[in-house]
PDB file of C-alpha atoms and ligand atoms in Angstrom:
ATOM      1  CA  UNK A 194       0.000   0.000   0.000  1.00 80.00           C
ATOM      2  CA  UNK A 195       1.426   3.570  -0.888  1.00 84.00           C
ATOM      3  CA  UNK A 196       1.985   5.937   2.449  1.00 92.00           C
ATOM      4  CA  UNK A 197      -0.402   8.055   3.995  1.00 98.00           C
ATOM      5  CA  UNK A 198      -0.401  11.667   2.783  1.00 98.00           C
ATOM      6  CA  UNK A 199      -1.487  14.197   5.137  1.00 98.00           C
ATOM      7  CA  UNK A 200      -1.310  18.054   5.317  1.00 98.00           C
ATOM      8  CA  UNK A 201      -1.890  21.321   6.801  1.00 98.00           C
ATOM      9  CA  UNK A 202      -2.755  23.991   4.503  1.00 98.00           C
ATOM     10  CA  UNK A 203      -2.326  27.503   6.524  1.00 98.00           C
ATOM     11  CA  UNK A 204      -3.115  30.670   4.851  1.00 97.00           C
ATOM     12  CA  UNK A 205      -0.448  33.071   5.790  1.00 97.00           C
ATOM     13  CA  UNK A 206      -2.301  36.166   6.372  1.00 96.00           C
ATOM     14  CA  UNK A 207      -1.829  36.610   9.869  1.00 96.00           C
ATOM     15  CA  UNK A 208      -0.332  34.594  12.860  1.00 96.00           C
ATOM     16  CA  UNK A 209      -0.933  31.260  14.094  1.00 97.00           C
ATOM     17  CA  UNK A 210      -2.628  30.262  16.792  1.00 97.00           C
ATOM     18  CA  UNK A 211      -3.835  27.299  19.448  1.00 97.00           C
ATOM     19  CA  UNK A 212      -6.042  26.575  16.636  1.00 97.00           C
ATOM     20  CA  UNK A 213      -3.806  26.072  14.203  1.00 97.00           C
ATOM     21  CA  UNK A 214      -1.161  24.465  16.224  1.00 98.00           C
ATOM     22  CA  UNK A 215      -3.821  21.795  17.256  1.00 98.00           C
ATOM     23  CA  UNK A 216      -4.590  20.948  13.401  1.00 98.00           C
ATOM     24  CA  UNK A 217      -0.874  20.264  12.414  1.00 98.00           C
ATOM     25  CA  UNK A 218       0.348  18.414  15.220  1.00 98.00           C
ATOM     26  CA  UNK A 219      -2.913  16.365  14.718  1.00 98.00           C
ATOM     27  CA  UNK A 220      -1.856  15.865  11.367  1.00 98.00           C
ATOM     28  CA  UNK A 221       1.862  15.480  11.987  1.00 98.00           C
ATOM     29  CA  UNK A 222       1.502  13.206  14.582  1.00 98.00           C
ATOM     30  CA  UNK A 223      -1.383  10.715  12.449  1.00 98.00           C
ATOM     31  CA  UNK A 224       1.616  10.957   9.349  1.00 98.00           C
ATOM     32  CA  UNK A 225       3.634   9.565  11.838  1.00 98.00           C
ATOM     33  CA  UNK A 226       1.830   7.112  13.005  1.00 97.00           C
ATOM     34  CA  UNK A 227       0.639   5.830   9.486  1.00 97.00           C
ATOM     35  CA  UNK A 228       4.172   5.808   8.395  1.00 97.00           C
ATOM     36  CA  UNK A 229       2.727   7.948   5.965  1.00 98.00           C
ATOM     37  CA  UNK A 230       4.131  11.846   4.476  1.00 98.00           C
ATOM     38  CA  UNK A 231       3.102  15.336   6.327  1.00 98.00           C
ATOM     39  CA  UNK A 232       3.385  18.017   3.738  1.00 98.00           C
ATOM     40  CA  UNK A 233       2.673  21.702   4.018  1.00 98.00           C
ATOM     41  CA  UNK A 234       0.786  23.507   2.280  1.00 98.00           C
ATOM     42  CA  UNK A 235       1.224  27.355   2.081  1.00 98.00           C
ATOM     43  CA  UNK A 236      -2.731  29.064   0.830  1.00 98.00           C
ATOM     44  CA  UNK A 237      -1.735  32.594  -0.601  1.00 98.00           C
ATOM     45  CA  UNK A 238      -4.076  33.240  -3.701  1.00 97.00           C
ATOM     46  CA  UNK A 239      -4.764  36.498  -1.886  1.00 95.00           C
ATOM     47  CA  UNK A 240      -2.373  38.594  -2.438  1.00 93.00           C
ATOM     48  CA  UNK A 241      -4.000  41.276  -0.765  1.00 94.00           C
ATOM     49  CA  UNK A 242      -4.267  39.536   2.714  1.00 94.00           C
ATOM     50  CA  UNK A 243      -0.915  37.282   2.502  1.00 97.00           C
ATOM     51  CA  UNK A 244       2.115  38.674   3.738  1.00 97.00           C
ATOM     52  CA  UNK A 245       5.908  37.359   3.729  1.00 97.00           C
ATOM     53  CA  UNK A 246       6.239  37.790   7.416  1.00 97.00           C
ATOM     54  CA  UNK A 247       3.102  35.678   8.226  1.00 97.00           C
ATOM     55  CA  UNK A 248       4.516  33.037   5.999  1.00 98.00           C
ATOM     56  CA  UNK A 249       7.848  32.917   7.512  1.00 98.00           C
ATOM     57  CA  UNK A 250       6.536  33.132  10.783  1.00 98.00           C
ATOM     58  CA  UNK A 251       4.647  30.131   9.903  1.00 98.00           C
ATOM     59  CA  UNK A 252       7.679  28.522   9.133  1.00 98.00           C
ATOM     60  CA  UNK A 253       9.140  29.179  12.748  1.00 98.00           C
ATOM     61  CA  UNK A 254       6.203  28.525  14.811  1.00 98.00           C
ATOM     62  CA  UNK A 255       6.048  25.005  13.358  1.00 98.00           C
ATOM     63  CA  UNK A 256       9.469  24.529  13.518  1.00 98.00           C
ATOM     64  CA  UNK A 257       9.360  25.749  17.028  1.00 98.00           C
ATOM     65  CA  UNK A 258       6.490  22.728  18.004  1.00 98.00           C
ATOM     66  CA  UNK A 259       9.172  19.975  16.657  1.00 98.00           C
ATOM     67  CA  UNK A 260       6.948  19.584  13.299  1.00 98.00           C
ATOM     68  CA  UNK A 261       9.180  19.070  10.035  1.00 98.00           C
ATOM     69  CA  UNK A 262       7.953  18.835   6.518  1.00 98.00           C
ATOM     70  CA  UNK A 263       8.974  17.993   2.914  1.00 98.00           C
ATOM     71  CA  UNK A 264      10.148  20.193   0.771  1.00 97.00           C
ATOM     72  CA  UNK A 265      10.147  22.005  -1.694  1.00 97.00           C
ATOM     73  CA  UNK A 266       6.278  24.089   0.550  1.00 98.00           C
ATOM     74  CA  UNK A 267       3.568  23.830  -2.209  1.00 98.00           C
ATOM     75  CA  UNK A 268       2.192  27.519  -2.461  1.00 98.00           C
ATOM     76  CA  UNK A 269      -0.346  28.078  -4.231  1.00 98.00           C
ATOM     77  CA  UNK A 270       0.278  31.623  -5.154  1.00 97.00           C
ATOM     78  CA  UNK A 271       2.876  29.924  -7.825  1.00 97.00           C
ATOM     79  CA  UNK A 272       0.564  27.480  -9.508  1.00 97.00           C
ATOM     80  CA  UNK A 273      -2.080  29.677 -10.591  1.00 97.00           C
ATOM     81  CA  UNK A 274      -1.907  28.167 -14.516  1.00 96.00           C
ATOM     82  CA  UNK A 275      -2.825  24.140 -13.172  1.00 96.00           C
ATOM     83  CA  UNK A 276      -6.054  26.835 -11.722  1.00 98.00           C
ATOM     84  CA  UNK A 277      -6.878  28.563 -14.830  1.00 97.00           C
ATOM     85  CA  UNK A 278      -6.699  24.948 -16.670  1.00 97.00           C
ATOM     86  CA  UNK A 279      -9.190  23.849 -14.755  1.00 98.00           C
ATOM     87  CA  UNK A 280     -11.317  26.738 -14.591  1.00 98.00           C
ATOM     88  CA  UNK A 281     -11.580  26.874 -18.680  1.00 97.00           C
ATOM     89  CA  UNK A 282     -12.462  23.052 -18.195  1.00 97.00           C
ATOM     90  CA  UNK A 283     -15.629  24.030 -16.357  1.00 98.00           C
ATOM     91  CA  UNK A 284     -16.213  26.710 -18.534  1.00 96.00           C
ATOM     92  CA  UNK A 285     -15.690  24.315 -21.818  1.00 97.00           C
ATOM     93  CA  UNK A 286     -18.039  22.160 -20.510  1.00 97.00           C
ATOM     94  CA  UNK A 287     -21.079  25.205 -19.632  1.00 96.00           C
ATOM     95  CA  UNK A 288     -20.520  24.497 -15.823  1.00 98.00           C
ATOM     96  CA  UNK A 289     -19.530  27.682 -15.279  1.00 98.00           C
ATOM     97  CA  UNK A 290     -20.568  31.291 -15.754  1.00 98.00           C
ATOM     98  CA  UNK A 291     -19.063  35.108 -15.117  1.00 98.00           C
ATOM     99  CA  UNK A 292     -20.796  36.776 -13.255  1.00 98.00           C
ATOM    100  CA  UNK A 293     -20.259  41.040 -13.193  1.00 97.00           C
ATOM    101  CA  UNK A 294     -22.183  42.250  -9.923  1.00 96.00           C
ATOM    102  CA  UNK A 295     -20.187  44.276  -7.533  1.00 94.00           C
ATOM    103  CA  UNK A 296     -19.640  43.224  -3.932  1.00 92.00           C
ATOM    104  CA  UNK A 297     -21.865  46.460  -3.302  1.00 95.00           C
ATOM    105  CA  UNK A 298     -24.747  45.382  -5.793  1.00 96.00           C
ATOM    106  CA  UNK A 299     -24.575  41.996  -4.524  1.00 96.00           C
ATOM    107  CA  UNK A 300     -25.356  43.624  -0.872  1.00 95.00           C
ATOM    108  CA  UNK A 301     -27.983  45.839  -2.480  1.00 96.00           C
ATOM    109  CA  UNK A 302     -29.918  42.790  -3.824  1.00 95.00           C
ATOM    110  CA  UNK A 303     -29.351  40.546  -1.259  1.00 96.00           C
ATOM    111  CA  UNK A 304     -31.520  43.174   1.036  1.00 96.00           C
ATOM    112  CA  UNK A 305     -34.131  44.032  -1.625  1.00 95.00           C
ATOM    113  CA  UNK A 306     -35.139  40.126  -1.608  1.00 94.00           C
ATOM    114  CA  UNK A 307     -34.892  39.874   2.184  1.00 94.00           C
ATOM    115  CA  UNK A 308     -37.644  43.082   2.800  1.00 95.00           C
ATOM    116  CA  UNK A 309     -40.034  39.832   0.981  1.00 92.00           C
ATOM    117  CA  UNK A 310     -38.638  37.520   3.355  1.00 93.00           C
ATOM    118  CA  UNK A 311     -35.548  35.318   4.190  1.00 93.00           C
ATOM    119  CA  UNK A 312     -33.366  35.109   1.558  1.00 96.00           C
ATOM    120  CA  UNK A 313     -31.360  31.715   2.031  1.00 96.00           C
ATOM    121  CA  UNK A 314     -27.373  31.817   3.771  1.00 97.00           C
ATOM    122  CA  UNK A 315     -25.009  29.402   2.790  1.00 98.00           C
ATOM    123  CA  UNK A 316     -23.453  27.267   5.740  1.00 97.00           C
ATOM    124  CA  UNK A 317     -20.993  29.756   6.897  1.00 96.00           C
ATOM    125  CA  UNK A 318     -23.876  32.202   6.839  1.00 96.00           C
ATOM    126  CA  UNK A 319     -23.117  34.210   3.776  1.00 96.00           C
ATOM    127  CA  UNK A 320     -26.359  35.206   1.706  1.00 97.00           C
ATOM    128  CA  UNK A 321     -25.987  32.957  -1.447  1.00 98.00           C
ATOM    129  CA  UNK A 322     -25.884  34.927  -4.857  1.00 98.00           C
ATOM    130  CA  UNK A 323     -28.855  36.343  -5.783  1.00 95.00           C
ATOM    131  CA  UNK A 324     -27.747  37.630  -9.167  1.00 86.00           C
ATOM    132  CA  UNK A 325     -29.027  36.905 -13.176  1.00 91.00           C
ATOM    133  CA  UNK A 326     -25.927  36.707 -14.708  1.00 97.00           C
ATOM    134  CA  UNK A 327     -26.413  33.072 -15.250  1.00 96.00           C
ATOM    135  CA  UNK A 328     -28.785  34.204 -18.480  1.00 96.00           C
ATOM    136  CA  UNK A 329     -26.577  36.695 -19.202  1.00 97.00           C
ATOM    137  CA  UNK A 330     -26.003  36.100 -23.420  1.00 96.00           C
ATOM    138  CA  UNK A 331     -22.841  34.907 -24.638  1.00 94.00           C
ATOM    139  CA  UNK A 332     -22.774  38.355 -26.634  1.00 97.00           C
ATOM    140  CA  UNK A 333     -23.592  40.241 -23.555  1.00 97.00           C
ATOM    141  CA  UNK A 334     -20.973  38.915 -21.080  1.00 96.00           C
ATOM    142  CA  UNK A 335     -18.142  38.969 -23.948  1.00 95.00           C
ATOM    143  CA  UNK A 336     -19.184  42.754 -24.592  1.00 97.00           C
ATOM    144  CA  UNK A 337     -19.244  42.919 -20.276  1.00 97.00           C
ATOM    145  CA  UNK A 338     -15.324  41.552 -20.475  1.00 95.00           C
ATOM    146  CA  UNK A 339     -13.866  43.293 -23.630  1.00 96.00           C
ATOM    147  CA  UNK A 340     -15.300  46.483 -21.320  1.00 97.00           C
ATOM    148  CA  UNK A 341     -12.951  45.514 -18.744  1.00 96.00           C
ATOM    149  CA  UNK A 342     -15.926  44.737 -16.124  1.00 96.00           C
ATOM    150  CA  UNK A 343     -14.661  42.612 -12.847  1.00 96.00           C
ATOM    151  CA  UNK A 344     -15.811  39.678 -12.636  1.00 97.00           C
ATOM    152  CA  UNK A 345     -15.941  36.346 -11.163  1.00 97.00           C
ATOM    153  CA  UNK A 346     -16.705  32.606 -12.377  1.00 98.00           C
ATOM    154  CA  UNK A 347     -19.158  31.262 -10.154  1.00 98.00           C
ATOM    155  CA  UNK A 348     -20.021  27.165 -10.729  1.00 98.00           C
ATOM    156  CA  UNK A 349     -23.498  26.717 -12.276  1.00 98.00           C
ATOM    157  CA  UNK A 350     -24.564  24.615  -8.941  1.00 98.00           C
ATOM    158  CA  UNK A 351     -28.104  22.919 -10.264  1.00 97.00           C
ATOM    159  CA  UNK A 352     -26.350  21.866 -13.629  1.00 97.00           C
ATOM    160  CA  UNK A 353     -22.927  20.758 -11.585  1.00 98.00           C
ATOM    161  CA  UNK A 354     -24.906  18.972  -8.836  1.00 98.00           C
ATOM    162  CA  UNK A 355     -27.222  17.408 -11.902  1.00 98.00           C
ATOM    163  CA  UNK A 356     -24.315  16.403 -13.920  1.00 97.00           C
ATOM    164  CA  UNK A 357     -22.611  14.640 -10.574  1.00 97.00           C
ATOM    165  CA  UNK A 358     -25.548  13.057  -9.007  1.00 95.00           C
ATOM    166  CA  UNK A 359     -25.455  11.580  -5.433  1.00 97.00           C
ATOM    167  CA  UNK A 360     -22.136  12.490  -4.082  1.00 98.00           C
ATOM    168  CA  UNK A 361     -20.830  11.541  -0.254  1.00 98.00           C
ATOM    169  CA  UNK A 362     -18.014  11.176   2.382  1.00 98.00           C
ATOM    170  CA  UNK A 363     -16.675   8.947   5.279  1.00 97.00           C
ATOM    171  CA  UNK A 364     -16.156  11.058   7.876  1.00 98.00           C
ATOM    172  CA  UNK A 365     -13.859   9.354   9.969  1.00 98.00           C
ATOM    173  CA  UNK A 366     -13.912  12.418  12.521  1.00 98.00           C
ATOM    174  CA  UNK A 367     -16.928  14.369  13.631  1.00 97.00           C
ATOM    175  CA  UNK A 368     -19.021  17.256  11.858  1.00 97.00           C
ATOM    176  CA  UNK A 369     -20.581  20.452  13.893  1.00 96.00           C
ATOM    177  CA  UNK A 370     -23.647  18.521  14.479  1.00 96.00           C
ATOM    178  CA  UNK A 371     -22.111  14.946  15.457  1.00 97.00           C
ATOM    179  CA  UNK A 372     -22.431  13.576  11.605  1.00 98.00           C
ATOM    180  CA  UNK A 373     -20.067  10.410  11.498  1.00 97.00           C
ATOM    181  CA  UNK A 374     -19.645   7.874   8.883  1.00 98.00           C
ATOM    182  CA  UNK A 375     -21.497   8.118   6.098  1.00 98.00           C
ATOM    183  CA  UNK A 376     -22.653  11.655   4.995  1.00 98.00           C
ATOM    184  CA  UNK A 377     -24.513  13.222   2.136  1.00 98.00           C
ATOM    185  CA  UNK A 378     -23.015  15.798   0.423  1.00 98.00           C
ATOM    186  CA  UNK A 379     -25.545  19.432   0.132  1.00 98.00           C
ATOM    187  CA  UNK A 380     -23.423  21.477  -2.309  1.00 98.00           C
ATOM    188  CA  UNK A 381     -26.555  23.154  -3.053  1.00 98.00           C
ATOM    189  CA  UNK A 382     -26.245  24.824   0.189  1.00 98.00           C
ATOM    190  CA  UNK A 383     -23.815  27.157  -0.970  1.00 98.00           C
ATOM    191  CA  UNK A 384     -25.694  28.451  -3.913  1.00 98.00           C
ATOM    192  CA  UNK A 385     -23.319  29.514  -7.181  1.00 98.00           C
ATOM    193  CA  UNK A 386     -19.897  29.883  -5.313  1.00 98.00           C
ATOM    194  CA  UNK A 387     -17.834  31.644  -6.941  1.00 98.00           C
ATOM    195  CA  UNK A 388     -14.865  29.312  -8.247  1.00 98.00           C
ATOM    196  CA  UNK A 389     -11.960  32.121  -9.639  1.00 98.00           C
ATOM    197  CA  UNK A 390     -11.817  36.082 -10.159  1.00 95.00           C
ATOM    198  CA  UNK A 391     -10.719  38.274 -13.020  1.00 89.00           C
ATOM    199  CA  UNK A 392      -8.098  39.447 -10.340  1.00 90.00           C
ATOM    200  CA  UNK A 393      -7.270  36.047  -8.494  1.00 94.00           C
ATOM    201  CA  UNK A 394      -7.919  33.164 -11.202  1.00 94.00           C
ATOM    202  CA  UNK A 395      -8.920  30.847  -8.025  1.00 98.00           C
ATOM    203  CA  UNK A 396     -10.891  30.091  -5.088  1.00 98.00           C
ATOM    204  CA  UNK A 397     -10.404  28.531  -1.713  1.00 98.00           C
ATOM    205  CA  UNK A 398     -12.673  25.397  -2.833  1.00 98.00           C
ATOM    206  CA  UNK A 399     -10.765  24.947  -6.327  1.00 98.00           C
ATOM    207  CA  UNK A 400      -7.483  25.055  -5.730  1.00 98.00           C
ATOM    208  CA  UNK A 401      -7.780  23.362  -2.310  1.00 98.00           C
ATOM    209  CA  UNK A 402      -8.970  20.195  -4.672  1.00 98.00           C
ATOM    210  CA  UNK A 403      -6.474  20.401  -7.499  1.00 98.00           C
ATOM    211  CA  UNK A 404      -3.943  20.911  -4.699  1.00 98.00           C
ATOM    212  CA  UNK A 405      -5.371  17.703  -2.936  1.00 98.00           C
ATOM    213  CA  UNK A 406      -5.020  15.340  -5.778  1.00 98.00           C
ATOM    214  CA  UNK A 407      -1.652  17.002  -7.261  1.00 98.00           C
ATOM    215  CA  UNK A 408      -0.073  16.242  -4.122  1.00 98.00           C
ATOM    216  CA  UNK A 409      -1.652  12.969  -3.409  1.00 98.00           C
ATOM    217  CA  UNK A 410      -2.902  13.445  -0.330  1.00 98.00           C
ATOM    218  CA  UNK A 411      -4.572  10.932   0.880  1.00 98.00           C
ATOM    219  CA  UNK A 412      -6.270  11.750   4.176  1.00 98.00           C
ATOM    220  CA  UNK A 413      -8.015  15.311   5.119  1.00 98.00           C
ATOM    221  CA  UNK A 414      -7.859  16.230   8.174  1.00 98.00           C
ATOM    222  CA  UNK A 415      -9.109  20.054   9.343  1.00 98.00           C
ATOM    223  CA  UNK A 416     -11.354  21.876  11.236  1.00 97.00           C
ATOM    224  CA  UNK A 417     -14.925  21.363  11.491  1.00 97.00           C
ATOM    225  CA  UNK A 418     -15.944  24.922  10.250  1.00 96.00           C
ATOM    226  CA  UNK A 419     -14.763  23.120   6.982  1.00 98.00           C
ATOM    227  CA  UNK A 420     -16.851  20.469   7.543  1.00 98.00           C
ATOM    228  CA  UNK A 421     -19.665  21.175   4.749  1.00 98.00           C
ATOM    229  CA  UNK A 422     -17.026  22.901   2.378  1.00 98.00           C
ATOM    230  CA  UNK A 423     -16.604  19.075   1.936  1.00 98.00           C
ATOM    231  CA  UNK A 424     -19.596  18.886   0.104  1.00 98.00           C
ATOM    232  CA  UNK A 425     -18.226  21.477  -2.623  1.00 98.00           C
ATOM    233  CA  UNK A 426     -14.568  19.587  -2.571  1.00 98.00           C
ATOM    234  CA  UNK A 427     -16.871  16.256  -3.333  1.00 98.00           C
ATOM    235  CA  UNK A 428     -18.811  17.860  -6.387  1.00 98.00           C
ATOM    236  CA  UNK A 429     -15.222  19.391  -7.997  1.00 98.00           C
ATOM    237  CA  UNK A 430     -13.457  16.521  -7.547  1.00 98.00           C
ATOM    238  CA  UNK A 431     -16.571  14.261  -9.114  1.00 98.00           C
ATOM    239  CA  UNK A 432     -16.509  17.116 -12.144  1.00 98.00           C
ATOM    240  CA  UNK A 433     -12.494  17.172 -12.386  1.00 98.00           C
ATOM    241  CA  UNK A 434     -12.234  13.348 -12.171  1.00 98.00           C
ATOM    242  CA  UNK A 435      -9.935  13.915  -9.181  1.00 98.00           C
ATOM    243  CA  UNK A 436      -9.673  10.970  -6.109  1.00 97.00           C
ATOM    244  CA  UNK A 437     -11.521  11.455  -2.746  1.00 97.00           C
ATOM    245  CA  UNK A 438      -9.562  11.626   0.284  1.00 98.00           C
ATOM    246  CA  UNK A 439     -10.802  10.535   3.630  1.00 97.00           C
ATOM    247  CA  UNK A 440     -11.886  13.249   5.158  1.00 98.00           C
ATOM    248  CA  UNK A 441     -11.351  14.064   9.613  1.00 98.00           C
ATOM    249  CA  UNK A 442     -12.926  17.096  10.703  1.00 98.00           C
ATOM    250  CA  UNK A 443     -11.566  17.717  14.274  1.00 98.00           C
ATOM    251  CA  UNK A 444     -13.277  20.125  17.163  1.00 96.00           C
ATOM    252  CA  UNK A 445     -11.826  23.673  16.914  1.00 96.00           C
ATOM    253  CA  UNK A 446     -10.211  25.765  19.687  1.00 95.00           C
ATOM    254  CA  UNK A 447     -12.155  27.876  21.365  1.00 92.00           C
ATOM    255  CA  UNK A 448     -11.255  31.172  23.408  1.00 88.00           C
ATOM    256  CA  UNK A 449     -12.728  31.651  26.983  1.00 85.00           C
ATOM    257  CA  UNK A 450     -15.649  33.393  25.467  1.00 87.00           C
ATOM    258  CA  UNK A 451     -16.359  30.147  23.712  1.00 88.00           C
ATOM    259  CA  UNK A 452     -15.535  31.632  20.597  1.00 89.00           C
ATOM    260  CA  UNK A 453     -14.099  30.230  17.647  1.00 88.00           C
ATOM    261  CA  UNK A 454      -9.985  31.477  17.361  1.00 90.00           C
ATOM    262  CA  UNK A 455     -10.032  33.925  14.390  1.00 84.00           C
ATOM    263  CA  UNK A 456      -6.445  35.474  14.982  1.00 82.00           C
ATOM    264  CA  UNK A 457      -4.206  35.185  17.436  1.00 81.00           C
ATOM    265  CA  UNK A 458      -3.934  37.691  20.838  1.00 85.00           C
ATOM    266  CA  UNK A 459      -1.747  37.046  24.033  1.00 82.00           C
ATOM    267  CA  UNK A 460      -3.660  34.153  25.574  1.00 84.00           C
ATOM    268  CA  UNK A 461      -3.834  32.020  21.923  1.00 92.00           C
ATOM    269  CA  UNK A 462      -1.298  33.248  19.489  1.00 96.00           C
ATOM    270  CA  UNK A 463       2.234  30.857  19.442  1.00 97.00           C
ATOM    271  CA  UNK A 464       4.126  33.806  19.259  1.00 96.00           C
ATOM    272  CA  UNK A 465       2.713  35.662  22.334  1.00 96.00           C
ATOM    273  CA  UNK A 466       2.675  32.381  24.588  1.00 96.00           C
ATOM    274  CA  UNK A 467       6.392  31.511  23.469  1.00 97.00           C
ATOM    275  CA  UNK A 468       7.263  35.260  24.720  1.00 96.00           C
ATOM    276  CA  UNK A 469       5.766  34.058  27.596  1.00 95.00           C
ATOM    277  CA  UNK A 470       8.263  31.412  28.174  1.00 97.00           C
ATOM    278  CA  UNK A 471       5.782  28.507  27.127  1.00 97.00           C
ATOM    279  CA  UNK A 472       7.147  25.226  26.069  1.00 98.00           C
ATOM    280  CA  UNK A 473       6.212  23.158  22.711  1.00 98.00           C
ATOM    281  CA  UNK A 474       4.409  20.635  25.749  1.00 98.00           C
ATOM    282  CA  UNK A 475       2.955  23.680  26.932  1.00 97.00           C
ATOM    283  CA  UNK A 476       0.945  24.039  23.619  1.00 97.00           C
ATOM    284  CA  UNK A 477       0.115  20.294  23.292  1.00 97.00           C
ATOM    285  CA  UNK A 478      -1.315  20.749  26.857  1.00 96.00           C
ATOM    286  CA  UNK A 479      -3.383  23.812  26.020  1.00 95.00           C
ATOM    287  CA  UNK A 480      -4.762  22.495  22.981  1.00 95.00           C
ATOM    288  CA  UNK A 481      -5.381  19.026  24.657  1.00 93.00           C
ATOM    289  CA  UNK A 482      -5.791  15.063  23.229  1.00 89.00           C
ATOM    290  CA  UNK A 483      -6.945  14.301  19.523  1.00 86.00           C
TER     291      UNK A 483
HETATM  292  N1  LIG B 693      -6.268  27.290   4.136  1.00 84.25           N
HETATM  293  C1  LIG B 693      -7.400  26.890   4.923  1.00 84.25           C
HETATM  294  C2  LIG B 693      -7.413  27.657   6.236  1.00 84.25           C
HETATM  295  O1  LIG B 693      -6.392  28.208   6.613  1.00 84.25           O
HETATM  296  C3  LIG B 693      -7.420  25.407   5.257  1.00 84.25           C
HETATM  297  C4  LIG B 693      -7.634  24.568   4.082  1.00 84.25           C
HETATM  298  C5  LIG B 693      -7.966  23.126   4.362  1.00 84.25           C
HETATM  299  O2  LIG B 693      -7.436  22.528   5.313  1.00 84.25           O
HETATM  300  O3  LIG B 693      -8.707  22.565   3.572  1.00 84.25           O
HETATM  301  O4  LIG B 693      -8.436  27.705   6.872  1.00 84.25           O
END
């Protein structure tokens, strides 16, 4: 049987924290015990929230908990063209669509529908899109682009989700409302998601897959506010012919307010508690047992 590929896929746009030092020493640690590979995985398609001295920090916080990984760091920021093929494969095949609206607009018409009523949030509680340019003409979005008009490629969900079928995971860890085992995937929960941008030629969800099955890895294992992103990885990889991992959402740090870590202050950051004089078994204390 080949080894066990695991990874953790940090986006360096600010420091990292209890959370993130739980998810790679999970996934360090189950490499190791697999006799498997832990790579690492460097998310920067956002050039406008990535910075060089969150990445390298990255590098020496890890470093710092007695992780090591192969080399030559995948980052993503440097593979944009294996994006863009895939993106004109979607749009080849009509699964795809620009779309022109403004950030602003989409705002503007997300609140006209709700004065009618609730207009539907995907699961991380973003308003899905509520625009037309899905019937946009071909004429009419090609005069939109020659114009110069932003825009972004968002997946035509009911014809993807038609096209795919039935799609599922194992979960071999635990979603945010106990799912185990055998879960359907609901990628029509997250409405058209945008897939690229004029501007950044890629999303979270599609180069996380490409990324996934270019590097081989084998097992997934992340946070559980991930958890139904799965169900968008499933669909892409079903339309890109890619392999499914085996997915392991694990329980995310919380702050003493209960709250989800978003970035890192004195009492979670790896930076502030090293100051501090804490140890590496200080951390694996503080974030506690797999
Ligand atoms: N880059 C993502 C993050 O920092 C994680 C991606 C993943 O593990 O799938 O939240």
């Amino acid at each position: 049987m080949p080894p066990s590929v695991f990874r953790f896929a940090p986006s360096p746009n600010g420091y990292l924290h209890l959370g993130h030092a739980y998810s790679a020493l999970l996934n360090f640690d189950l490499a190791r015990r697999a006799g498997g590979r832990f790579l690492l995985r460097i998310e920067d398609i956002d050039a406008t929230r990535c910075r060089p001295e969150f990445e390298a920090a990255i590098y020496q916080d890890l470093a710092w908990l007695g992780i090591t990984w192969e080399t030559p760091v995948r980052r993503q920021s440097e593979h944009f063209s294996s994006y863009r093929d895939a993106v004109e494969r979607l749009a080849a095949e009509g699964l795809i669509y620009p779309s022109f609206e403004s950030r602003a607009e989409i705002a503007r018409l997300v609140a006209q529908r709700e004065t009618k009523g609730t207009w539907p949030r995907d699961p991380d509680g973003a308003p899905l899109y509520p625009g037309t340019a899905k019937s946009l003409s071909i004429d009419e979005r090609a005069r939109l682009i020659a114009e110069g008009v932003p825009y972004a490629w968002r997946l035509d969900m009911a014809a993807a989700w038609a096209r795919a079928g039935e799609l599922g995971w194992t979960e071999h860890g635990e979603g945010p409302d106990g799912e185990r085992g055998a879960v359907t995937a609901l990628p029509g929960a997250w409405g058209d998601v945008v897939l690229a941008r004029k501007e950044i030629p890629t999303s979270y969800h599609l180069s996380v897959v490409i990324d996934d099955a270019l590097q081989g890895v084998t097992d997934v294992v992340r946070g559980q506010d991930l958890f139904w992103s799965t169900s968008v990885h499933r669909l892409l990889q079903d339309l890109l012919g890619l392999p499914q991992p085996g997915y392991r959402h694990h329980r995310l740090i919380r702050d003493a307010g209960g709250q989800k870590l978003s970035k890192s202050t004195a009492a979670t950051g790896l930076r502030e508690l090293r100051a501090q004089g804490a140890t590496p078994a200080d951390i694996r204390d503080l974030v506690g047992p797999p």
